[in-house]
Amino acid sequence: MEHILGKEWTVTPAGGSTGEAYYAKSEKNRLFLKRNSSPFLAVLSAQGIVPKLVWTKRLENGDVVTAQQWLEGKELSPEEMQHPEVAKLLSKIHHSSELLDMLMRIGKKPLKPIEILTNLKQTVRVNGAFMQLEVHQAIKILEKMLPMVYHNKQVVCHCDMNHNNWLLSQNGQLYLIDWDNALIGDPAMDIGMILQWYIPEEDWDYWLTCYGTELDEHLVDRMHWYLMIDSINYFIWHTNRKEYKEAAQQLLQLKRLIKRVTL
């Protein structure tokens, strides 16, 4: 990365799962660099959802490097995810026609529940996860619930609501970063993750009011459906990485979700 910026810059890896992110620092400036980041970063930047995009450069090998403002700030804590501003920013994202148009322009198509379930069943078969009783039970429930989870409004979903992806700058601006897994689908994918992981159930109504919607049975069904999908996928992912403690936690989560689903 140094050869892109010049000798006066110091570049260090920023970590992350892809290993393609870097911090760059000179005497006067600081940047966050990423190789082959999401193509709709420019729209996210223009809407103030991610830190400002400074420049984009294409390398000789075809890779694209983006540079964003490196802001002083902090990741939100799990407790801070309860703040109304989180609900408001997620609502802004879900209601953005510009983001949706851009994602469709780069070839993303709305993901239907039947496609998600078909893909999951294939993954389960390939990995032998049907051997787990909870996975077998959950697949049957997911099939039975399929007619209940169709939702007309398809939006841009971030798909990773981990508190580490929410950044609060020193000037009080909230950002949602790491858009590599974004897709077009049911907003219940994102909403369910936040409510399940971070919001006490007695506060769900208030949080959803801040978001701009109401808690009803249809939303709860859709949230639980997508959360079960996530738990099975995470169980397989952790098992393949021999992270058996984390895999067991996902099975426990799946058990809880199975108990909660009313058919």
Coordinates of N, CA and C in Angstrom, one line a residue, residues 144-238:
K144 N -42.3 -25.1 7.5 CA -43.7 -24.9 7.8 C -44.0 -23.4 7.9
M145 N -43.1 -22.6 8.3 CA -43.3 -21.2 8.5 C -43.2 -20.4 7.2
L146 N -42.7 -21.0 6.1 CA -42.3 -20.3 4.9 C -43.4 -19.4 4.4
P147 N -44.7 -19.9 4.3 CA -45.8 -19.0 3.8 C -46.0 -17.8 4.7
M148 N -45.6 -17.8 6.0 CA -45.8 -16.7 6.9 C -44.8 -15.6 6.8
V149 N -43.6 -15.9 6.1 CA -42.5 -14.9 6.2 C -42.3 -14.1 5.0
Y150 N -43.2 -14.2 4.0 CA -43.1 -13.4 2.8 C -43.4 -11.9 3.2
H151 N -42.6 -11.0 2.7 CA -42.8 -9.6 3.0 C -42.6 -8.8 1.7
N152 N -43.5 -7.9 1.4 CA -43.5 -7.2 0.2 C -42.3 -6.2 0.0
K153 N -42.0 -5.6 1.1 CA -41.0 -4.5 1.1 C -39.6 -5.1 1.2
Q154 N -38.9 -5.0 0.1 CA -37.5 -5.4 0.1 C -36.5 -4.2 0.2
V155 N -35.6 -4.3 1.1 CA -34.7 -3.2 1.4 C -33.2 -3.6 1.4
V156 N -32.3 -2.6 1.5 CA -30.9 -2.9 1.6 C -30.7 -3.4 3.1
C157 N -30.2 -4.6 3.3 CA -29.9 -5.1 4.6 C -28.4 -5.2 4.8
H158 N -27.9 -4.8 5.9 CA -26.5 -4.8 6.2 C -26.0 -6.3 6.5
C159 N -26.9 -7.0 7.3 CA -26.7 -8.4 7.6 C -25.6 -8.7 8.7
D160 N -25.1 -7.7 9.3 CA -24.2 -8.0 10.4 C -24.3 -6.9 11.5
M161 N -25.3 -7.0 12.4 CA -25.6 -5.9 13.3 C -24.7 -6.0 14.5
N162 N -23.6 -6.6 14.5 CA -22.6 -6.7 15.6 C -22.3 -5.2 16.1
H163 N -22.3 -5.0 17.4 CA -22.0 -3.7 17.9 C -20.6 -3.1 17.5
N164 N -19.7 -4.0 17.1 CA -18.4 -3.6 16.6 C -18.5 -2.8 15.3
N165 N -19.6 -3.0 14.5 CA -19.7 -2.3 13.2 C -20.4 -1.0 13.4
W166 N -20.8 -0.6 14.6 CA -21.4 0.7 14.8 C -20.3 1.7 15.4
L167 N -20.0 2.7 14.8 CA -19.0 3.7 15.2 C -19.5 5.0 15.6
L168 N -19.1 5.5 16.7 CA -19.5 6.9 17.1 C -18.3 7.8 17.1
S169 N -18.3 8.8 16.2 CA -17.2 9.7 16.1 C -17.1 10.7 17.3
Q170 N -16.0 11.3 17.5 CA -15.9 12.3 18.6 C -16.9 13.4 18.6
N171 N -17.3 13.8 17.3 CA -18.3 14.9 17.2 C -19.7 14.4 17.3
G172 N -19.9 13.1 17.6 CA -21.2 12.6 17.9 C -21.9 12.0 16.7
Q173 N -21.2 11.8 15.6 CA -21.9 11.2 14.4 C -21.8 9.7 14.4
L174 N -22.9 9.1 14.2 CA -23.0 7.6 14.2 C -22.9 7.0 12.8
Y175 N -22.0 6.0 12.7 CA -21.8 5.3 11.4 C -22.0 3.8 11.5
L176 N -22.4 3.2 10.4 CA -22.5 1.7 10.3 C -21.5 1.3 9.2
I177 N -20.5 0.5 9.6 CA -19.4 0.2 8.6 C -19.4 -1.3 8.3
D178 N -18.5 -1.7 7.4 CA -18.3 -3.1 7.0 C -19.5 -3.6 6.2
W179 N -19.7 -3.2 5.0 CA -20.8 -3.5 4.1 C -20.6 -4.7 3.2
D180 N -19.6 -5.5 3.4 CA -19.3 -6.6 2.5 C -20.4 -7.6 2.3
N181 N -21.2 -7.8 3.3 CA -22.2 -8.9 3.2 C -23.6 -8.3 2.9
A182 N -23.7 -7.0 2.5 CA -25.0 -6.4 2.3 C -25.8 -7.2 1.2
L183 N -27.1 -7.2 1.3 CA -28.0 -7.8 0.3 C -29.3 -7.1 0.3
I184 N -30.2 -7.5 -0.6 CA -31.5 -6.9 -0.7 C -32.5 -8.0 -0.1
G185 N -33.2 -7.6 0.9 CA -34.1 -8.6 1.5 C -35.0 -8.0 2.5
D186 N -35.5 -8.8 3.4 CA -36.5 -8.4 4.4 C -35.8 -7.6 5.5
P187 N -36.3 -6.4 5.9 CA -35.7 -5.6 7.0 C -35.6 -6.4 8.3
A188 N -36.5 -7.4 8.5 CA -36.5 -8.2 9.7 C -35.2 -8.9 9.9
M189 N -34.4 -9.1 8.9 CA -33.1 -9.7 9.1 C -32.2 -8.9 10.0
D190 N -32.1 -7.6 9.8 CA -31.3 -6.7 10.6 C -32.0 -6.4 11.9
I191 N -33.3 -6.1 11.9 CA -34.1 -5.8 13.1 C -34.0 -6.9 14.1
G192 N -34.2 -8.1 13.6 CA -34.2 -9.3 14.5 C -32.9 -9.5 15.2
M193 N -31.8 -9.2 14.5 CA -30.4 -9.4 15.1 C -30.3 -8.4 16.3
I194 N -30.7 -7.1 16.0 CA -30.5 -6.1 17.1 C -31.4 -6.4 18.3
L195 N -32.6 -6.7 18.0 CA -33.6 -7.0 19.2 C -33.1 -8.2 19.9
Q196 N -32.8 -9.3 19.3 CA -32.4 -10.5 19.9 C -31.1 -10.4 20.7
W197 N -30.1 -9.7 20.2 CA -28.8 -9.6 20.8 C -28.7 -8.5 21.9
Y198 N -29.4 -7.4 21.7 CA -29.1 -6.2 22.4 C -30.2 -5.5 23.2
I199 N -31.4 -5.8 22.8 CA -32.5 -5.0 23.4 C -33.4 -5.9 24.3
P200 N -33.5 -5.5 25.6 CA -34.4 -6.3 26.5 C -35.8 -6.3 25.9
E201 N -36.5 -7.5 26.0 CA -37.8 -7.7 25.3 C -38.8 -6.6 25.7
E202 N -38.8 -6.2 26.9 CA -39.7 -5.2 27.4 C -39.5 -3.8 26.7
D203 N -38.4 -3.7 26.0 CA -38.1 -2.4 25.3 C -38.3 -2.5 23.8
W204 N -38.7 -3.7 23.3 CA -38.8 -3.8 21.9 C -39.8 -2.8 21.3
D205 N -40.9 -2.6 21.9 CA -41.9 -1.7 21.4 C -41.3 -0.3 21.2
Y206 N -40.6 0.2 22.3 CA -40.0 1.5 22.2 C -39.0 1.6 21.1
W207 N -38.1 0.6 21.0 CA -37.0 0.6 20.0 C -37.7 0.7 18.6
L208 N -38.7 -0.1 18.4 CA -39.3 -0.2 17.1 C -40.1 1.1 16.8
T209 N -40.6 1.8 17.8 CA -41.2 3.1 17.6 C -40.1 4.1 17.1
C210 N -38.9 4.0 17.7 CA -37.8 4.9 17.3 C -37.5 4.6 15.8
Y211 N -37.5 3.3 15.5 CA -37.2 2.9 14.1 C -38.3 3.4 13.1
G212 N -39.6 3.4 13.6 CA -40.7 3.9 12.8 C -41.7 2.8 12.4
T213 N -41.8 1.7 13.2 CA -42.7 0.7 12.9 C -43.3 0.2 14.2
E214 N -44.2 -0.8 14.1 CA -44.8 -1.4 15.3 C -44.5 -2.9 15.4
L215 N -44.5 -3.4 16.6 CA -44.3 -4.8 16.9 C -45.6 -5.5 16.6
D216 N -45.6 -6.5 15.7 CA -46.8 -7.3 15.4 C -46.3 -8.7 15.2
E217 N -47.3 -9.6 15.1 CA -47.0 -11.1 15.0 C -46.2 -11.4 13.8
H218 N -46.6 -10.7 12.7 CA -45.9 -11.0 11.4 C -44.4 -10.7 11.5
L219 N -44.1 -9.5 12.1 CA -42.7 -9.1 12.2 C -42.0 -10.1 13.1
V220 N -42.6 -10.5 14.2 CA -41.9 -11.5 15.1 C -41.7 -12.8 14.4
D221 N -42.6 -13.3 13.7 CA -42.4 -14.5 12.9 C -41.3 -14.4 12.0
R222 N -41.2 -13.3 11.2 CA -40.1 -13.1 10.3 C -38.8 -13.0 11.0
M223 N -38.7 -12.3 12.1 CA -37.5 -12.1 12.9 C -37.0 -13.5 13.3
H224 N -37.9 -14.3 13.9 CA -37.5 -15.6 14.4 C -37.0 -16.5 13.3
W225 N -37.7 -16.4 12.1 CA -37.3 -17.3 11.0 C -35.9 -17.0 10.5
Y226 N -35.6 -15.7 10.4 CA -34.2 -15.4 10.0 C -33.2 -15.6 11.0
L227 N -33.5 -15.5 12.3 CA -32.6 -15.8 13.4 C -32.3 -17.3 13.4
M228 N -33.3 -18.1 13.2 CA -33.0 -19.6 13.1 C -32.1 -19.9 11.9
I229 N -32.3 -19.3 10.8 CA -31.4 -19.4 9.6 C -29.9 -19.1 10.1
D230 N -29.8 -17.9 10.7 CA -28.5 -17.4 11.1 C -27.8 -18.4 12.1
S231 N -28.6 -18.9 13.1 CA -28.0 -19.8 14.1 C -27.5 -21.1 13.4
I232 N -28.2 -21.6 12.5 CA -27.8 -22.9 11.8 C -26.5 -22.6 11.0
N233 N -26.5 -21.5 10.3 CA -25.3 -21.1 9.5 C -24.1 -20.9 10.4
Y234 N -24.3 -20.2 11.5 CA -23.2 -19.9 12.4 C -22.7 -21.2 13.1
F235 N -23.7 -22.1 13.4 CA -23.3 -23.4 13.9 C -22.4 -24.2 13.0
I236 N -22.7 -24.2 11.7 CA -21.9 -24.9 10.7 C -20.6 -24.2 10.6
W237 N -20.6 -22.9 10.5 CA -19.3 -22.1 10.4 C -18.3 -22.4 11.5
H238 N -18.8 -22.4 12.7 CA -18.0 -22.6 13.9 C -17.5 -24.1 13.9

